[in-house]
mmCIF file of C-alpha atoms in Angstrom:
data_model
loop_
_atom_site.group_PDB
_atom_site.id
_atom_site.type_symbol
_atom_site.label_atom_id
_atom_site.label_comp_id
_atom_site.label_asym_id
_atom_site.label_seq_id
_atom_site.Cartn_x
_atom_site.Cartn_y
_atom_site.Cartn_z
ATOM 1 C CA MET A 284 0.000 0.000 0.000
ATOM 2 C CA LYS A 285 2.855 2.405 0.856
ATOM 3 C CA LEU A 286 4.486 1.716 -2.507
ATOM 4 C CA GLN A 287 1.207 2.310 -4.305
ATOM 5 C CA ARG A 288 0.686 5.601 -2.451
ATOM 6 C CA ARG A 289 4.200 6.762 -3.348
ATOM 7 C CA PHE A 290 3.566 5.914 -7.005
ATOM 8 C CA LEU A 291 0.277 7.833 -7.069
ATOM 9 C CA THR A 292 1.883 10.769 -5.308
ATOM 10 C CA SER A 293 4.660 10.879 -7.900
ATOM 11 C CA LEU A 294 2.081 10.958 -10.703
ATOM 12 C CA VAL A 295 0.263 13.887 -9.108
ATOM 13 C CA LEU A 296 3.498 15.801 -8.567
ATOM 14 C CA ALA A 297 4.580 15.167 -12.163
ATOM 15 C CA ALA A 298 1.288 16.564 -13.415
ATOM 16 C CA LEU A 299 1.781 19.721 -11.360
ATOM 17 C CA LEU A 300 5.371 20.360 -12.421
ATOM 18 C CA PRO A 301 6.154 22.591 -15.418
ATOM 19 C CA LEU A 302 6.872 20.559 -18.528
ATOM 20 C CA GLY A 303 10.483 21.695 -18.592
ATOM 21 C CA ALA A 304 11.084 20.212 -15.111
ATOM 22 C CA GLN A 305 10.138 16.682 -16.100
ATOM 23 C CA ALA A 306 12.587 14.170 -17.556
ATOM 24 C CA GLN A 307 10.914 14.185 -20.962
ATOM 25 C CA THR A 308 7.713 15.607 -22.364
ATOM 26 C CA VAL A 309 6.189 14.229 -25.544
ATOM 27 C CA LEU A 310 3.961 16.637 -27.451
ATOM 28 C CA LYS A 311 1.516 14.716 -29.637
ATOM 29 C CA SER A 312 0.852 16.679 -32.840
ATOM 30 C CA HIS A 313 -2.118 16.050 -35.126
ATOM 31 C CA ASP A 314 -2.612 16.661 -38.838
ATOM 32 C CA THR A 315 -5.303 15.434 -41.210
ATOM 33 C CA HIS A 316 -2.839 15.614 -44.100
ATOM 34 C CA PRO A 317 -0.874 12.438 -44.911
ATOM 35 C CA ALA A 318 2.733 11.660 -44.022
ATOM 36 C CA GLY A 319 5.137 13.569 -46.241
ATOM 37 C CA TYR A 320 2.749 16.495 -46.738
ATOM 38 C CA PRO A 321 4.465 19.917 -46.337
ATOM 39 C CA THR A 322 2.651 20.806 -43.105
ATOM 40 C CA VAL A 323 3.489 17.419 -41.589
ATOM 41 C CA VAL A 324 7.166 17.585 -42.538
ATOM 42 C CA ALA A 325 7.537 21.170 -41.282
ATOM 43 C CA VAL A 326 6.162 20.274 -37.844
ATOM 44 C CA GLU A 327 8.260 17.104 -37.702
ATOM 45 C CA ASN A 328 11.355 19.221 -38.375
ATOM 46 C CA MET A 329 10.224 21.698 -35.738
ATOM 47 C CA GLY A 330 10.043 18.790 -33.296
ATOM 48 C CA LYS A 331 13.582 17.682 -34.131
ATOM 49 C CA LYS A 332 14.878 21.195 -33.450
ATOM 50 C CA LEU A 333 12.909 21.351 -30.189
ATOM 51 C CA GLU A 334 14.282 18.025 -29.003
ATOM 52 C CA ALA A 335 17.844 19.065 -29.866
ATOM 53 C CA ALA A 336 17.536 22.480 -28.221
ATOM 54 C CA THR A 337 16.169 20.992 -24.985
ATOM 55 C CA GLN A 338 18.620 18.060 -24.904
ATOM 56 C CA GLY A 339 15.714 15.671 -25.251
ATOM 57 C CA ARG A 340 13.499 17.175 -22.530
ATOM 58 C CA ILE A 341 10.763 17.988 -25.045
ATOM 59 C CA LYS A 342 9.990 16.112 -28.242
ATOM 60 C CA VAL A 343 7.172 16.103 -30.790
ATOM 61 C CA GLN A 344 5.425 12.917 -31.883
ATOM 62 C CA MET A 345 3.585 13.451 -35.156
ATOM 63 C CA PHE A 346 0.275 11.730 -35.951
ATOM 64 C CA PRO A 347 -0.574 12.487 -39.619
ATOM 65 C CA GLY A 348 -3.425 11.221 -41.765
ATOM 66 C CA ALA A 349 -6.168 11.957 -39.212
ATOM 67 C CA VAL A 350 -5.252 8.866 -37.181
ATOM 68 C CA LEU A 351 -6.316 10.693 -34.013
ATOM 69 C CA GLY A 352 -9.614 11.751 -35.538
ATOM 70 C CA GLN A 353 -10.961 14.227 -38.046
ATOM 71 C CA GLU A 354 -10.280 17.888 -37.470
ATOM 72 C CA LYS A 355 -13.274 18.703 -35.295
ATOM 73 C CA GLU A 356 -12.624 15.788 -32.927
ATOM 74 C CA ALA A 357 -8.892 16.459 -32.868
ATOM 75 C CA VAL A 358 -9.341 20.111 -31.927
ATOM 76 C CA GLU A 359 -11.602 19.113 -29.048
ATOM 77 C CA GLN A 360 -8.815 16.838 -27.787
ATOM 78 C CA VAL A 361 -6.304 19.685 -28.143
ATOM 79 C CA GLN A 362 -8.551 21.933 -26.074
ATOM 80 C CA LEU A 363 -8.629 19.285 -23.359
ATOM 81 C CA GLY A 364 -4.875 18.726 -23.528
ATOM 82 C CA ALA A 365 -5.120 15.092 -24.681
ATOM 83 C CA ILE A 366 -3.393 16.193 -27.905
ATOM 84 C CA GLN A 367 -0.857 18.975 -27.477
ATOM 85 C CA MET A 368 -0.510 20.430 -30.990
ATOM 86 C CA ALA A 369 -2.408 20.464 -34.268
ATOM 87 C CA ARG A 370 -2.418 21.994 -37.721
ATOM 88 C CA ILE A 371 -6.016 23.026 -38.342
ATOM 89 C CA SER A 372 -8.158 24.973 -40.802
ATOM 90 C CA LEU A 373 -9.618 28.331 -39.859
ATOM 91 C CA GLY A 374 -13.183 27.039 -40.004
ATOM 92 C CA VAL A 375 -12.726 25.580 -36.527
ATOM 93 C CA ILE A 376 -11.405 28.874 -35.131
ATOM 94 C CA GLY A 377 -13.922 31.246 -36.724
ATOM 95 C CA PRO A 378 -16.756 30.707 -34.220
ATOM 96 C CA VAL A 379 -14.568 31.877 -31.303
ATOM 97 C CA VAL A 380 -12.237 34.283 -33.133
ATOM 98 C CA PRO A 381 -14.444 35.883 -35.836
ATOM 99 C CA GLU A 382 -11.583 38.028 -37.135
ATOM 100 C CA VAL A 383 -9.877 35.004 -38.755
ATOM 101 C CA ASP A 384 -12.888 34.619 -41.055
ATOM 102 C CA VAL A 385 -11.540 37.522 -43.073
ATOM 103 C CA PHE A 386 -9.032 35.095 -44.616
ATOM 104 C CA ASN A 387 -11.902 32.940 -45.929
ATOM 105 C CA MET A 388 -13.307 35.573 -48.267
ATOM 106 C CA PRO A 389 -12.802 35.323 -52.042
ATOM 107 C CA PHE A 390 -9.892 37.322 -53.452
ATOM 108 C CA VAL A 391 -9.082 38.967 -50.105
ATOM 109 C CA PHE A 392 -5.459 38.326 -51.110
ATOM 110 C CA ARG A 393 -4.124 39.462 -54.484
ATOM 111 C CA ASP A 394 -1.891 36.415 -54.778
ATOM 112 C CA ILE A 395 0.199 33.978 -52.730
ATOM 113 C CA LYS A 396 2.972 36.545 -52.241
ATOM 114 C CA HIS A 397 0.479 39.008 -50.762
ATOM 115 C CA MET A 398 -0.977 36.391 -48.422
ATOM 116 C CA ARG A 399 2.470 35.493 -47.115
ATOM 117 C CA ALA A 400 3.328 39.144 -46.501
ATOM 118 C CA VAL A 401 0.126 39.497 -44.465
ATOM 119 C CA ILE A 402 0.571 36.419 -42.261
ATOM 120 C CA ASP A 403 4.271 37.236 -41.715
ATOM 121 C CA GLY A 404 3.461 40.785 -40.615
ATOM 122 C CA PRO A 405 1.477 42.642 -37.926
ATOM 123 C CA VAL A 406 -1.926 41.382 -39.091
ATOM 124 C CA GLY A 407 -0.809 37.752 -38.862
ATOM 125 C CA ASP A 408 0.746 38.296 -35.440
ATOM 126 C CA GLU A 409 -2.361 40.063 -34.133
ATOM 127 C CA LEU A 410 -4.672 37.263 -35.243
ATOM 128 C CA LEU A 411 -2.435 34.652 -33.617
ATOM 129 C CA ALA A 412 -2.603 36.716 -30.414
ATOM 130 C CA LYS A 413 -6.402 36.887 -30.662
ATOM 131 C CA VAL A 414 -6.582 33.097 -30.944
ATOM 132 C CA THR A 415 -4.401 32.792 -27.842
ATOM 133 C CA ALA A 416 -6.488 35.324 -25.905
ATOM 134 C CA SER A 417 -9.807 33.759 -26.938
ATOM 135 C CA PRO A 418 -11.835 31.278 -24.850
ATOM 136 C CA ALA A 419 -10.866 28.500 -27.295
ATOM 137 C CA ARG A 420 -8.111 27.207 -24.950
ATOM 138 C CA LEU A 421 -5.682 27.256 -27.870
ATOM 139 C CA VAL A 422 -2.375 29.056 -28.376
ATOM 140 C CA GLY A 423 -1.682 30.385 -31.867
ATOM 141 C CA LEU A 424 1.854 29.303 -32.760
ATOM 142 C CA GLY A 425 2.107 30.100 -36.463
ATOM 143 C CA TRP A 426 0.601 30.002 -39.942
ATOM 144 C CA MET A 427 0.816 27.372 -42.646
ATOM 145 C CA ASP A 428 0.420 27.858 -46.391
ATOM 146 C CA GLY A 429 -2.626 26.125 -47.847
ATOM 147 C CA GLY A 430 -2.017 27.397 -51.363
ATOM 148 C CA ALA A 431 -4.507 28.882 -53.801
ATOM 149 C CA ARG A 432 -7.727 27.065 -54.613
ATOM 150 C CA SER A 433 -8.824 26.846 -58.232
ATOM 151 C CA LEU A 434 -11.524 25.055 -60.220
ATOM 152 C CA TYR A 435 -11.307 21.606 -61.742
ATOM 153 C CA THR A 436 -14.245 20.748 -63.948
ATOM 154 C CA LYS A 437 -15.466 18.459 -66.726
ATOM 155 C CA LYS A 438 -15.790 21.392 -69.139
ATOM 156 C CA PRO A 439 -13.178 24.133 -69.554
ATOM 157 C CA VAL A 440 -13.866 27.340 -67.630
ATOM 158 C CA ARG A 441 -12.329 30.603 -68.790
ATOM 159 C CA LYS A 442 -14.974 33.129 -67.726
ATOM 160 C CA PRO A 443 -17.923 33.192 -65.274
ATOM 161 C CA GLU A 444 -20.387 32.421 -68.054
ATOM 162 C CA ASP A 445 -18.696 29.049 -68.594
ATOM 163 C CA LEU A 446 -19.807 27.976 -65.113
ATOM 164 C CA LYS A 447 -23.515 28.354 -65.877
ATOM 165 C CA GLY A 448 -25.357 25.154 -64.956
ATOM 166 C CA GLN A 449 -22.245 23.459 -63.536
ATOM 167 C CA LYS A 450 -22.570 21.946 -60.062
ATOM 168 C CA VAL A 451 -19.347 22.545 -58.159
ATOM 169 C CA ARG A 452 -18.499 21.091 -54.765
ATOM 170 C CA MET A 453 -17.536 23.672 -52.126
ATOM 171 C CA MET A 454 -16.495 23.371 -48.496
ATOM 172 C CA GLY A 455 -19.497 23.298 -46.157
ATOM 173 C CA ASN A 456 -19.663 26.994 -45.331
ATOM 174 C CA PRO A 457 -22.356 29.370 -46.680
ATOM 175 C CA LEU A 458 -19.637 31.875 -47.568
ATOM 176 C CA PHE A 459 -17.973 29.383 -49.923
ATOM 177 C CA VAL A 460 -21.251 28.265 -51.481
ATOM 178 C CA ASP A 461 -22.194 31.911 -52.077
ATOM 179 C CA THR A 462 -18.774 32.469 -53.635
ATOM 180 C CA MET A 463 -19.339 29.770 -56.238
ATOM 181 C CA ASN A 464 -22.862 30.982 -56.945
ATOM 182 C CA ALA A 465 -21.533 34.501 -57.493
ATOM 183 C CA MET A 466 -18.816 33.164 -59.823
ATOM 184 C CA GLY A 467 -21.555 31.745 -62.054
ATOM 185 C CA GLY A 468 -21.805 28.126 -60.957
ATOM 186 C CA ASN A 469 -24.063 26.157 -58.639
ATOM 187 C CA GLY A 470 -22.241 25.720 -55.318
ATOM 188 C CA ILE A 471 -22.863 22.365 -53.639
ATOM 189 C CA ALA A 472 -21.788 21.800 -50.017
ATOM 190 C CA MET A 473 -20.410 18.284 -49.765
ATOM 191 C CA ALA A 474 -18.082 16.264 -47.551
ATOM 192 C CA TYR A 475 -14.601 15.919 -49.034
ATOM 193 C CA GLY A 476 -14.751 12.138 -48.938
ATOM 194 C CA GLU A 477 -17.764 12.114 -51.275
ATOM 195 C CA VAL A 478 -16.185 14.185 -54.051
ATOM 196 C CA PHE A 479 -14.433 11.426 -56.021
ATOM 197 C CA THR A 480 -17.543 9.264 -56.405
ATOM 198 C CA SER A 481 -19.731 12.299 -57.088
ATOM 199 C CA LEU A 482 -17.429 13.415 -59.905
ATOM 200 C CA GLN A 483 -17.421 9.902 -61.349
ATOM 201 C CA THR A 484 -21.183 9.495 -61.249
ATOM 202 C CA GLY A 485 -22.112 12.998 -62.384
ATOM 203 C CA VAL A 486 -23.648 14.168 -59.112
ATOM 204 C CA ILE A 487 -21.328 17.174 -59.456
ATOM 205 C CA ASP A 488 -19.498 18.634 -62.445
ATOM 206 C CA GLY A 489 -16.451 19.918 -60.637
ATOM 207 C CA ALA A 490 -14.768 20.926 -57.409
ATOM 208 C CA GLU A 491 -12.021 23.297 -56.300
ATOM 209 C CA ASN A 492 -8.742 22.883 -54.464
ATOM 210 C CA ASN A 493 -4.986 23.269 -54.791
ATOM 211 C CA PRO A 494 -2.907 21.017 -57.108
ATOM 212 C CA PRO A 495 -1.435 18.803 -54.336
ATOM 213 C CA SER A 496 -4.905 18.013 -52.954
ATOM 214 C CA TYR A 497 -6.364 17.548 -56.446
ATOM 215 C CA PHE A 498 -3.708 14.903 -57.061
ATOM 216 C CA THR A 499 -3.500 13.168 -53.674
ATOM 217 C CA ALA A 500 -7.299 12.824 -53.489
ATOM 218 C CA ASN A 501 -7.186 11.152 -56.930
ATOM 219 C CA HIS A 502 -9.778 13.605 -58.275
ATOM 220 C CA TYR A 503 -7.807 13.939 -61.508
ATOM 221 C CA ASN A 504 -8.777 10.332 -62.285
ATOM 222 C CA THR A 505 -12.346 11.487 -62.946
ATOM 223 C CA PRO A 506 -13.856 13.328 -65.927
ATOM 224 C CA ALA A 507 -12.873 16.633 -64.223
ATOM 225 C CA LYS A 508 -9.621 17.153 -66.122
ATOM 226 C CA TYR A 509 -9.718 20.930 -66.712
ATOM 227 C CA TYR A 510 -7.919 22.967 -64.036
ATOM 228 C CA SER A 511 -8.868 26.638 -64.386
ATOM 229 C CA GLN A 512 -6.547 28.802 -62.301
ATOM 230 C CA THR A 513 -9.095 31.117 -60.722
ATOM 231 C CA ASN A 514 -7.187 31.344 -57.407
ATOM 232 C CA HIS A 515 -10.465 32.507 -55.868
ATOM 233 C CA LEU A 516 -9.599 31.374 -52.337
ATOM 234 C CA ILE A 517 -6.169 31.669 -50.716
ATOM 235 C CA ILE A 518 -6.700 30.455 -47.172
ATOM 236 C CA PRO A 519 -3.808 30.010 -44.738
ATOM 237 C CA GLU A 520 -4.007 27.326 -42.066
ATOM 238 C CA ILE A 521 -2.921 27.630 -38.439
ATOM 239 C CA LEU A 522 -0.656 25.690 -36.083
ATOM 240 C CA VAL A 523 -2.000 25.700 -32.543
ATOM 241 C CA MET A 524 -0.999 24.302 -29.168
ATOM 242 C CA SER A 525 -3.174 23.249 -26.276
ATOM 243 C CA LYS A 526 -3.402 25.979 -23.620
ATOM 244 C CA VAL A 527 -3.249 23.176 -21.026
ATOM 245 C CA ALA A 528 0.150 22.046 -22.319
ATOM 246 C CA TRP A 529 1.359 25.600 -22.973
ATOM 247 C CA ASP A 530 0.782 26.669 -19.380
ATOM 248 C CA LYS A 531 3.008 23.819 -18.176
ATOM 249 C CA LEU A 532 5.957 25.122 -20.197
ATOM 250 C CA SER A 533 8.512 27.423 -18.619
ATOM 251 C CA PRO A 534 8.672 30.956 -20.121
ATOM 252 C CA ALA A 535 11.974 30.037 -21.763
ATOM 253 C CA ASP A 536 10.484 26.926 -23.354
ATOM 254 C CA GLN A 537 7.428 28.913 -24.484
ATOM 255 C CA ALA A 538 9.711 31.397 -26.217
ATOM 256 C CA LEU A 539 11.620 28.538 -27.840
ATOM 257 C CA VAL A 540 8.440 26.894 -29.141
ATOM 258 C CA LYS A 541 7.251 30.201 -30.635
ATOM 259 C CA LYS A 542 10.629 30.766 -32.287
ATOM 260 C CA LEU A 543 10.684 27.292 -33.808
ATOM 261 C CA ALA A 544 7.060 27.608 -34.920
ATOM 262 C CA ARG A 545 8.008 30.750 -36.849
ATOM 263 C CA GLU A 546 10.842 28.830 -38.490
ATOM 264 C CA ALA A 547 8.382 26.056 -39.381
ATOM 265 C CA GLN A 548 6.060 28.648 -40.906
ATOM 266 C CA LEU A 549 8.828 29.803 -43.244
ATOM 267 C CA GLU A 550 10.128 26.297 -43.990
ATOM 268 C CA GLN A 551 6.686 24.927 -44.785
ATOM 269 C CA ARG A 552 6.144 27.349 -47.654
ATOM 270 C CA GLN A 553 9.365 26.215 -49.313
ATOM 271 C CA LEU A 554 8.153 22.631 -49.019
ATOM 272 C CA TRP A 555 4.751 23.759 -50.295
ATOM 273 C CA ASP A 556 6.134 25.491 -53.393
ATOM 274 C CA LYS A 557 8.150 22.400 -54.268
ATOM 275 C CA SER A 558 5.067 20.228 -53.722
ATOM 276 C CA VAL A 559 2.900 22.400 -55.989
ATOM 277 C CA GLU A 560 5.541 22.263 -58.720
ATOM 278 C CA GLU A 561 5.873 18.480 -58.477
ATOM 279 C CA TYR A 562 2.143 17.753 -58.384
ATOM 280 C CA THR A 563 1.397 20.170 -61.205
ATOM 281 C CA ALA A 564 3.884 18.285 -63.375
ATOM 282 C CA LYS A 565 2.272 14.961 -62.406
ATOM 283 C CA LEU A 566 -1.199 16.297 -63.204
ATOM 284 C CA LYS A 567 -0.127 17.564 -66.612
ATOM 285 C CA ALA A 568 1.522 14.226 -67.344
ATOM 286 C CA ALA A 569 -1.793 12.548 -66.451
ATOM 287 C CA GLY A 570 -3.634 14.614 -69.058
ATOM 288 C CA VAL A 571 -4.973 17.494 -66.958
ATOM 289 C CA GLU A 572 -5.204 20.771 -68.892
ATOM 290 C CA PHE A 573 -4.171 23.827 -66.866
ATOM 291 C CA ILE A 574 -5.970 26.962 -68.030
ATOM 292 C CA ASN A 575 -4.595 30.431 -67.320
ATOM 293 C CA ILE A 576 -7.424 32.929 -67.118
ATOM 294 C CA ASP A 577 -8.195 36.583 -66.482
ATOM 295 C CA ASN A 578 -9.207 36.625 -62.804
ATOM 296 C CA LYS A 579 -10.794 40.100 -62.870
ATOM 297 C CA PRO A 580 -14.264 38.978 -64.063
ATOM 298 C CA PHE A 581 -14.369 36.473 -61.197
ATOM 299 C CA TYR A 582 -13.116 39.100 -58.735
ATOM 300 C CA ASP A 583 -15.808 41.542 -59.877
ATOM 301 C CA ALA A 584 -18.502 38.856 -59.711
ATOM 302 C CA THR A 585 -17.679 38.074 -56.074
ATOM 303 C CA GLU A 586 -17.781 41.684 -54.845
ATOM 304 C CA PRO A 587 -21.298 41.155 -53.337
ATOM 305 C CA VAL A 588 -19.889 38.242 -51.304
ATOM 306 C CA ARG A 589 -17.139 40.436 -49.864
ATOM 307 C CA GLN A 590 -19.694 43.121 -49.050
ATOM 308 C CA LYS A 591 -22.046 40.622 -47.382
ATOM 309 C CA TYR A 592 -19.476 38.794 -45.263
ATOM 310 C CA GLY A 593 -16.796 41.449 -45.031
ATOM 311 C CA ALA A 594 -18.759 44.373 -43.604
ATOM 312 C CA LYS A 595 -17.727 43.522 -40.043
ATOM 313 C CA HIS A 596 -14.096 43.153 -41.185
ATOM 314 C CA ALA A 597 -13.961 46.372 -43.219
ATOM 315 C CA GLU A 598 -11.071 47.936 -41.316
ATOM 316 C CA LEU A 599 -9.085 44.712 -41.267
ATOM 317 C CA MET A 600 -9.645 44.244 -45.009
ATOM 318 C CA LYS A 601 -8.285 47.744 -45.639
ATOM 319 C CA ARG A 602 -5.152 46.883 -43.674
ATOM 320 C CA ILE A 603 -4.752 43.626 -45.596
ATOM 321 C CA SER A 604 -5.174 45.420 -48.920
ATOM 322 C CA ALA A 605 -2.524 47.999 -47.942
ATOM 323 C CA VAL A 606 0.144 45.319 -47.358
ATOM 324 C CA ASN A 607 2.644 45.212 -50.210
#
């Protein structure tokens, strides 16, 4: 009984100690993307740096491919501290930090370069701070590049009129469905896992995503072989840490994690650019036709969407637009 009491006491004391004071702390990190994906590799490399800098006191154990659950379930575990880190989409954060929804609007960024300048600057830092200060029990560590989303359809699309009558899968958010409707198509909210079969059977005529996702989801092996580079959505993703785990870190270790997260943010985009180049080449080799288009007609068509959803973000949108 005495031995058992000593063991239980040691467990309680270990739970109360700061993470840096324990022999080793393993931070479980979640990602829905598969192993080898740029976000996964960047966080794995961040973990290696963290382990080296702390002489093994803190390490990161990556769980890619949604093995710990889909994003919604994983974030709930992060909030509880059962998972310590995760790369997540902004849709999960929007309900508690409405300001991040500004990144979800069509053509809020001029291009990828503009988006990166925004997330690397004061606006990006402020939104990370708002996530940390929110009741979400998450700490905003850094941003990840999710690329530009464009259309892939069964018929070539070069102007909004070409989308008339085409049913196009969009992420399940009214803003995104309205975006497609404004661009001239018929936006259909649908789970990502249903897209391949729906393209094959004709339930939908197209979808939209970045080249790596278009390839890895095997959507190019459907009749949707025209990739029109509308770049209508450029949505960064976010790397977060559980507030429960964060509060157990010493101030020095917190500063180290933030520093390494910033390095991961910059490294991930290099991995991303290489990935886009490689997958674009694979798609072209598989017979996909990439179509360069004039984006202005699509930008003009989606102005009502920006007015509808962006009114509450007007000042923030001005600041984003002013970033060079």
